[in-house]
Amino acid sequence: MKIVVLGAGAWGTAVAMSAAQHPAGHQVTLWARNPAQASAMQTQHENAQYLPGMALPPALQVASGDPVTACHGADLAIVATPMAALRGMLTALQGLSMPVAWLCKGFESPTGAQAAAAGLLAHEVCAQVAPTLRSGVLSGPSFAQEVARNQPTALVAASEHASVREALVAAFHSPSVRVYANEDIVGVEVGGAVKNVLAIATGLCDGLALGLNARAALITRGLAEMTRLGLALGARPDTFMGLSGLGDLVLTGDLSRNRRVGMLLAQGHTLAQAVESLGHVAEGVYCARTVAQRAQALGVDMPITRAVVALLDGRLSPPEAVATLMGRDPATEFADRG
């Protein structure tokens, strides 16, 4: 296969590295928006900015310039931009005939004239700007560093189009990466988006040294929140017991940028300081408020998400955010609430 990965951040680079080492001998190009970054990767044979110390496979090509031109003749295009850049990239790619999939996890945060509108999931953005694309998402519990090292990883390829699911499996299923196909793109995207918000809350608990009991409770109740929102948007309940629900929540650990934000806030850093120290995008910061707004519009109760938003907005201190969650009234475990 000829595969183009559009976006040379940590995750895009890792995915391109994995595909370039596939036993099938894929022809893989990694496209970088910044020509200087592309030139440096070609010269240094590594992505020193986002995956320092990890050598790029010799077969991996690096390009810049027009992304549509980079996709010419490809069998599959992978969009590896942050959520904030997805709309623009899909608009540019709207005339492509090959399958297109994205890697970002989140709800789009409306801006400008659309600021009052509900934030959209990636497939909803695609339906607006590129409705004829055969599209989908590659998601699941995965850290870029581990995929780049060919450590065992399981991902999920979700799309309503069988041809997109099949292309993603053919591109990435390998001895080190197992790819499961799923038709429920709504559930997979909701899982990935809400997980990023819950990871901030997990980091808050870890940063305050609240213990493993609190962490387990947070993850379990977070899964309930995630599922409620997904069902309200039309997802299947079983999706949230899979890779993009429970799997993504379990992964939240030392390599998680969103968890790191929560830990830094717990240690007294401002949000600006926490985000600046990462050097990468933390999608949970970008989409937390949008998740809460979408849930409110649907009448879905998401108390952990609301507490994270209040924390990010500075309306609650870290201890107050925890107190807000622990101070909720008693409830039956499986009642439709948090």
CSV table of C-alpha atoms in Angstrom, one decimal:
chain,number,residue,atom,x,y,z
A,1,MET,CA,0.0,0.0,0.0
A,2,LYS,CA,1.0,3.6,-0.5
A,3,ILE,CA,0.2,5.5,2.7
A,4,VAL,CA,0.5,9.2,3.5
A,5,VAL,CA,0.4,10.4,7.1
A,6,LEU,CA,-0.4,14.1,7.3
A,7,GLY,CA,1.0,15.6,10.5
A,8,ALA,CA,4.5,15.0,12.0
A,9,GLY,CA,3.7,15.3,15.7
A,10,ALA,CA,4.5,12.5,18.1
A,11,TRP,CA,1.5,10.3,17.2
A,12,GLY,CA,1.6,10.9,13.5
A,13,THR,CA,5.3,10.1,13.4
A,14,ALA,CA,4.8,6.9,15.4
A,15,VAL,CA,2.0,5.7,13.2
A,16,ALA,CA,4.1,6.4,10.1
A,17,MET,CA,7.0,4.5,11.6
A,18,SER,CA,4.9,1.6,12.4
A,19,ALA,CA,3.4,1.4,8.9
A,20,ALA,CA,6.8,1.8,7.3
A,21,GLN,CA,8.1,-1.3,9.1
A,22,HIS,CA,5.1,-3.4,8.2
A,23,PRO,CA,5.9,-6.8,6.8
A,24,ALA,CA,3.9,-6.0,3.7
A,25,GLY,CA,6.4,-3.4,2.7
A,26,HIS,CA,4.2,-0.4,2.6
A,27,GLN,CA,5.4,2.8,0.9
A,28,VAL,CA,4.9,5.4,3.6
A,29,THR,CA,5.3,9.2,3.5
A,30,LEU,CA,5.2,11.4,6.5
A,31,TRP,CA,4.1,14.9,5.7
A,32,ALA,CA,5.1,17.9,7.9
A,33,ARG,CA,3.4,21.2,7.8
A,34,ASN,CA,6.7,23.0,8.6
A,35,PRO,CA,9.3,22.6,5.8
A,36,ALA,CA,12.1,23.2,8.3
A,37,GLN,CA,10.9,20.3,10.4
A,38,ALA,CA,10.7,18.1,7.4
A,39,SER,CA,14.2,19.0,6.3
A,40,ALA,CA,15.5,18.4,9.8
A,41,MET,CA,13.9,14.9,10.0
A,42,GLN,CA,15.4,14.0,6.6
A,43,THR,CA,18.8,15.1,7.7
A,44,GLN,CA,18.8,13.7,11.3
A,45,HIS,CA,16.6,10.6,10.5
A,46,GLU,CA,14.6,11.3,13.6
A,47,ASN,CA,11.8,13.6,14.8
A,48,ALA,CA,13.9,15.4,17.4
A,49,GLN,CA,11.1,17.7,18.4
A,50,TYR,CA,8.5,15.1,19.2
A,51,LEU,CA,10.2,11.7,19.4
A,52,PRO,CA,13.8,12.4,20.2
A,53,GLY,CA,16.2,9.5,20.1
A,54,MET,CA,14.0,7.3,18.0
A,55,ALA,CA,15.5,6.6,14.5
A,56,LEU,CA,13.1,6.8,11.6
A,57,PRO,CA,12.9,3.7,9.5
A,58,PRO,CA,15.0,4.0,6.3
A,59,ALA,CA,12.0,3.3,4.2
A,60,LEU,CA,10.0,6.2,5.6
A,61,GLN,CA,9.9,9.2,3.3
A,62,VAL,CA,9.4,12.8,4.7
A,63,ALA,CA,7.7,15.5,2.7
A,64,SER,CA,6.2,19.0,3.1
A,65,GLY,CA,4.4,21.4,0.8
A,66,ASP,CA,0.8,20.9,-0.4
A,67,PRO,CA,-0.9,18.1,1.5
A,68,VAL,CA,-3.1,17.2,-1.4
A,69,THR,CA,-0.1,16.8,-3.7
A,70,ALA,CA,1.5,14.6,-1.1
A,71,CYS,CA,-1.6,12.3,-1.3
A,72,HIS,CA,-1.4,11.9,-5.0
A,73,GLY,CA,-1.6,8.2,-5.9
A,74,ALA,CA,-2.0,7.1,-2.3
A,75,ASP,CA,-4.2,4.2,-1.2
A,76,LEU,CA,-4.8,5.7,2.2
A,77,ALA,CA,-4.4,9.1,3.8
A,78,ILE,CA,-4.1,9.5,7.6
A,79,VAL,CA,-4.8,12.9,9.1
A,80,ALA,CA,-2.6,13.3,12.2
A,81,THR,CA,-3.3,16.9,13.1
A,82,PRO,CA,-4.7,18.1,16.4
A,83,MET,CA,-8.5,18.4,16.6
A,84,ALA,CA,-8.3,22.1,16.1
A,85,ALA,CA,-6.7,21.7,12.7
A,86,LEU,CA,-8.9,18.8,11.5
A,87,ARG,CA,-11.6,21.0,9.8
A,88,GLY,CA,-9.0,22.8,7.6
A,89,MET,CA,-7.3,19.6,6.6
A,90,LEU,CA,-10.5,17.8,5.7
A,91,THR,CA,-11.6,20.8,3.7
A,92,ALA,CA,-8.4,20.6,1.7
A,93,LEU,CA,-8.8,16.9,1.2
A,94,GLN,CA,-12.5,16.9,0.3
A,95,GLY,CA,-11.9,15.9,-3.3
A,96,LEU,CA,-9.8,12.8,-2.6
A,97,SER,CA,-11.1,9.4,-3.7
A,98,MET,CA,-9.0,7.1,-1.4
A,99,PRO,CA,-10.0,6.3,2.2
A,100,VAL,CA,-9.1,9.0,4.7
A,101,ALA,CA,-8.9,8.5,8.5
A,102,TRP,CA,-7.9,10.7,11.4
A,103,LEU,CA,-6.1,10.1,14.6
A,104,CYS,CA,-7.3,13.0,16.8
A,105,LYS,CA,-9.5,12.5,19.8
A,106,GLY,CA,-11.9,15.2,20.9
A,107,PHE,CA,-14.8,17.5,20.2
A,108,GLU,CA,-14.1,20.5,18.0
A,109,SER,CA,-14.3,23.7,20.0
A,110,PRO,CA,-16.5,26.2,18.0
A,111,THR,CA,-14.9,29.6,17.2
A,112,GLY,CA,-16.0,32.8,15.6
A,113,ALA,CA,-19.5,32.8,14.2
A,114,GLN,CA,-20.0,29.2,15.4
A,115,ALA,CA,-19.0,29.9,19.0
A,116,ALA,CA,-22.5,29.4,20.3
A,117,ALA,CA,-22.9,26.1,18.5
A,118,ALA,CA,-22.4,22.7,20.0
A,119,GLY,CA,-18.9,21.2,19.5
A,120,LEU,CA,-18.7,18.4,16.9
A,121,LEU,CA,-17.0,15.1,16.8
A,122,ALA,CA,-14.6,14.5,14.0
A,123,HIS,CA,-17.0,12.5,11.8
A,124,GLU,CA,-19.5,15.3,12.2
A,125,VAL,CA,-16.9,17.9,11.1
A,126,CYS,CA,-16.2,15.7,8.1
A,127,ALA,CA,-19.9,15.5,7.2
A,128,GLN,CA,-20.0,19.3,7.1
A,129,VAL,CA,-16.9,20.0,5.1
A,130,ALA,CA,-16.1,16.8,3.1
A,131,PRO,CA,-19.3,14.7,3.0
A,132,THR,CA,-18.2,12.6,0.0
A,133,LEU,CA,-15.0,11.3,1.7
A,134,ARG,CA,-14.9,7.7,2.6
A,135,SER,CA,-13.6,8.4,6.1
A,136,GLY,CA,-13.1,6.9,9.6
A,137,VAL,CA,-10.9,7.0,12.7
A,138,LEU,CA,-8.0,5.0,14.1
A,139,SER,CA,-8.1,5.1,17.8
A,140,GLY,CA,-7.6,3.2,21.0
A,141,PRO,CA,-5.2,3.0,24.0
A,142,SER,CA,-1.8,3.9,22.7
A,143,PHE,CA,1.2,6.0,23.5
A,144,ALA,CA,3.3,7.2,20.6
A,145,GLN,CA,6.7,6.2,22.2
A,146,GLU,CA,5.6,2.6,22.6
A,147,VAL,CA,4.2,2.3,19.0
A,148,ALA,CA,7.4,3.8,17.7
A,149,ARG,CA,9.3,1.1,19.5
A,150,ASN,CA,7.1,-1.6,18.1
A,151,GLN,CA,5.8,-2.6,21.5
A,152,PRO,CA,2.5,-4.6,21.5
A,153,THR,CA,-0.5,-2.3,20.9
A,154,ALA,CA,-4.2,-2.8,20.1
A,155,LEU,CA,-6.1,-0.2,18.1
A,156,VAL,CA,-9.6,0.1,16.7
A,157,ALA,CA,-10.5,1.2,13.1
A,158,ALA,CA,-14.0,2.7,13.1
A,159,SER,CA,-16.0,3.7,10.1
A,160,GLU,CA,-19.4,3.2,8.5
A,161,HIS,CA,-17.5,2.3,5.3
A,162,ALA,CA,-16.2,-1.3,5.2
A,163,SER,CA,-13.5,-0.2,2.7
A,164,VAL,CA,-12.1,2.3,5.2
A,165,ARG,CA,-12.0,-0.3,8.0
A,166,GLU,CA,-10.4,-2.8,5.7
A,167,ALA,CA,-7.8,-0.3,4.5
A,168,LEU,CA,-6.8,0.6,8.1
A,169,VAL,CA,-6.5,-3.1,9.0
A,170,ALA,CA,-4.3,-3.8,6.0
A,171,ALA,CA,-2.2,-0.7,6.7
A,172,PHE,CA,-1.5,-1.2,10.4
A,173,HIS,CA,-2.3,-4.8,11.5
A,174,SER,CA,1.1,-6.3,12.1
A,175,PRO,CA,3.1,-8.5,14.6
A,176,SER,CA,3.2,-5.6,17.0
A,177,VAL,CA,-0.1,-3.8,16.3
A,178,ARG,CA,-3.4,-5.6,16.4
A,179,VAL,CA,-6.3,-3.6,14.7
A,180,TYR,CA,-9.9,-4.4,15.5
A,181,ALA,CA,-12.6,-3.2,13.1
A,182,ASN,CA,-15.7,-1.4,14.5
A,183,GLU,CA,-18.7,0.1,12.7
A,184,ASP,CA,-19.6,2.3,15.7
A,185,ILE,CA,-17.6,5.5,14.9
A,186,VAL,CA,-19.7,7.5,17.3
A,187,GLY,CA,-18.8,5.3,20.3
A,188,VAL,CA,-15.2,5.2,19.4
A,189,GLU,CA,-14.9,8.9,19.0
A,190,VAL,CA,-16.8,9.7,22.2
A,191,GLY,CA,-14.6,7.3,24.1
A,192,GLY,CA,-11.4,8.9,22.8
A,193,ALA,CA,-12.7,12.4,23.5
A,194,VAL,CA,-14.0,11.9,27.0
A,195,LYS,CA,-11.0,9.9,28.0
A,196,ASN,CA,-8.8,12.9,27.5
A,197,VAL,CA,-10.9,15.0,29.9
A,198,LEU,CA,-11.0,12.2,32.5
A,199,ALA,CA,-7.2,11.8,32.3
A,200,ILE,CA,-6.9,15.4,33.6
A,201,ALA,CA,-9.1,14.4,36.6
A,202,THR,CA,-6.9,11.3,37.1
A,203,GLY,CA,-3.8,13.4,37.1
A,204,LEU,CA,-5.5,15.7,39.7
A,205,CYS,CA,-6.1,12.8,42.0
A,206,ASP,CA,-2.5,11.5,41.5
A,207,GLY,CA,-1.0,14.9,42.0
A,208,LEU,CA,-2.9,15.3,45.3
A,209,ALA,CA,-1.8,11.8,46.4
A,210,LEU,CA,-5.4,10.7,47.0
A,211,GLY,CA,-4.5,7.0,46.6
A,212,LEU,CA,-5.4,4.1,44.4
A,213,ASN,CA,-8.9,3.8,45.8
A,214,ALA,CA,-9.8,7.3,44.6
A,215,ARG,CA,-8.2,6.5,41.2
A,216,ALA,CA,-10.3,3.4,40.8
A,217,ALA,CA,-13.5,5.2,41.7
A,218,LEU,CA,-12.7,8.0,39.3
A,219,ILE,CA,-12.0,5.7,36.4
A,220,THR,CA,-15.1,3.6,37.0
A,221,ARG,CA,-17.5,6.6,37.4
A,222,GLY,CA,-15.7,8.2,34.4
A,223,LEU,CA,-16.6,5.2,32.3
A,224,ALA,CA,-20.2,5.6,33.3
A,225,GLU,CA,-20.1,9.3,32.3
A,226,MET,CA,-18.5,8.4,28.9
A,227,THR,CA,-21.1,5.8,28.3
A,228,ARG,CA,-24.1,8.0,29.1
A,229,LEU,CA,-22.9,10.7,26.6
A,230,GLY,CA,-22.2,8.1,23.9
A,231,LEU,CA,-25.6,6.5,24.2
A,232,ALA,CA,-27.2,9.9,24.0
A,233,LEU,CA,-25.3,10.5,20.7
A,234,GLY,CA,-26.3,7.1,19.3
A,235,ALA,CA,-23.4,4.9,20.2
A,236,ARG,CA,-23.6,1.2,21.1
A,237,PRO,CA,-23.1,0.4,24.8
A,238,ASP,CA,-20.6,-2.4,24.1
A,239,THR,CA,-18.2,0.0,22.4
A,240,PHE,CA,-17.3,1.5,25.8
A,241,MET,CA,-16.2,-1.8,27.2
A,242,GLY,CA,-13.7,-2.0,24.4
A,243,LEU,CA,-10.5,-0.3,23.4
A,244,SER,CA,-11.8,3.2,23.0
A,245,GLY,CA,-13.7,3.2,26.3
A,246,LEU,CA,-12.3,1.1,29.1
A,247,GLY,CA,-9.0,0.5,27.3
A,248,ASP,CA,-8.3,4.2,26.9
A,249,LEU,CA,-9.2,4.9,30.5
A,250,VAL,CA,-6.9,2.1,31.8
A,251,LEU,CA,-4.0,3.4,29.8
A,252,THR,CA,-4.0,6.8,31.6
A,253,GLY,CA,-0.5,6.8,33.1
A,254,ASP,CA,2.9,8.4,33.2
A,255,LEU,CA,3.1,9.1,29.4
A,256,SER,CA,-0.3,10.8,29.3
A,257,ARG,CA,-0.1,14.6,28.5
A,258,ASN,CA,-3.6,15.2,29.9
A,259,ARG,CA,-2.8,13.4,33.1
A,260,ARG,CA,0.3,15.6,33.4
A,261,VAL,CA,-1.8,18.7,33.1
A,262,GLY,CA,-3.9,17.5,36.1
A,263,MET,CA,-0.8,16.7,38.1
A,264,LEU,CA,0.7,20.1,37.5
A,265,LEU,CA,-2.5,21.9,38.4
A,266,ALA,CA,-2.6,19.8,41.7
A,267,GLN,CA,1.0,21.0,42.4
A,268,GLY,CA,0.0,24.7,42.1
A,269,HIS,CA,0.9,25.5,38.5
A,270,THR,CA,-1.4,27.7,36.5
A,271,LEU,CA,-3.1,26.2,33.4
A,272,ALA,CA,-0.9,28.3,31.1
A,273,GLN,CA,2.2,27.0,32.9
A,274,ALA,CA,1.1,23.4,32.7
A,275,VAL,CA,0.3,23.6,29.0
A,276,GLU,CA,3.5,25.4,28.1
A,277,SER,CA,5.6,22.9,30.0
A,278,LEU,CA,4.3,20.0,27.8
A,279,GLY,CA,5.5,21.1,24.5
A,280,HIS,CA,2.7,19.0,22.9
A,281,VAL,CA,-1.1,19.5,22.6
A,282,ALA,CA,-3.2,18.2,25.5
A,283,GLU,CA,-6.5,17.6,23.8
A,284,GLY,CA,-8.4,17.3,27.0
A,285,VAL,CA,-7.7,21.0,27.8
A,286,TYR,CA,-8.9,21.9,24.3
A,287,CYS,CA,-12.2,20.0,24.4
A,288,ALA,CA,-13.3,19.7,28.1
A,289,ARG,CA,-15.6,22.6,27.9
A,290,THR,CA,-17.1,21.5,24.6
A,291,VAL,CA,-17.7,18.0,26.1
A,292,ALA,CA,-19.6,19.5,29.0
A,293,GLN,CA,-21.6,21.8,26.7
A,294,ARG,CA,-22.6,18.9,24.4
A,295,ALA,CA,-23.6,16.9,27.4
A,296,GLN,CA,-25.7,19.7,28.9
A,297,ALA,CA,-27.5,20.2,25.6
A,298,LEU,CA,-28.4,16.5,25.6
A,299,GLY,CA,-29.4,16.5,29.3
A,300,VAL,CA,-26.6,14.1,30.2
A,301,ASP,CA,-25.1,14.4,33.7
A,302,MET,CA,-21.3,14.5,33.7
A,303,PRO,CA,-20.1,15.7,37.1
A,304,ILE,CA,-16.5,14.7,36.6
A,305,THR,CA,-16.3,16.6,33.4
A,306,ARG,CA,-18.0,19.7,34.9
A,307,ALA,CA,-15.5,19.6,37.8
A,308,VAL,CA,-12.6,19.5,35.3
A,309,VAL,CA,-14.0,22.4,33.4
A,310,ALA,CA,-14.3,24.4,36.6
A,311,LEU,CA,-10.8,23.5,37.5
A,312,LEU,CA,-9.4,24.6,34.1
A,313,ASP,CA,-11.4,27.8,34.3
A,314,GLY,CA,-10.0,28.6,37.7
A,315,ARG,CA,-13.4,28.5,39.3
A,316,LEU,CA,-12.4,25.6,41.6
A,317,SER,CA,-9.0,24.9,43.2
A,318,PRO,CA,-7.7,21.3,43.0
A,319,PRO,CA,-8.9,20.4,46.5
A,320,GLU,CA,-12.3,22.1,45.9
A,321,ALA,CA,-12.7,20.1,42.7
A,322,VAL,CA,-12.2,16.8,44.6
A,323,ALA,CA,-14.5,18.0,47.4
A,324,THR,CA,-17.2,18.8,44.8
A,325,LEU,CA,-17.0,15.2,43.5
A,326,MET,CA,-16.8,13.5,46.8
A,327,GLY,CA,-19.6,15.6,48.3
A,328,ARG,CA,-22.2,14.4,45.8
A,329,ASP,CA,-25.4,12.9,47.3
A,330,PRO,CA,-25.5,9.1,47.8
A,331,ALA,CA,-27.0,7.2,44.8
A,332,THR,CA,-27.7,3.7,43.6
A,333,GLU,CA,-24.6,2.5,41.6
A,334,PHE,CA,-26.4,1.8,38.3
A,335,ALA,CA,-28.9,4.6,38.4
A,336,ASP,CA,-28.7,7.0,35.5
A,337,ARG,CA,-26.5,9.5,37.2
A,338,GLY,CA,-22.8,10.1,38.2
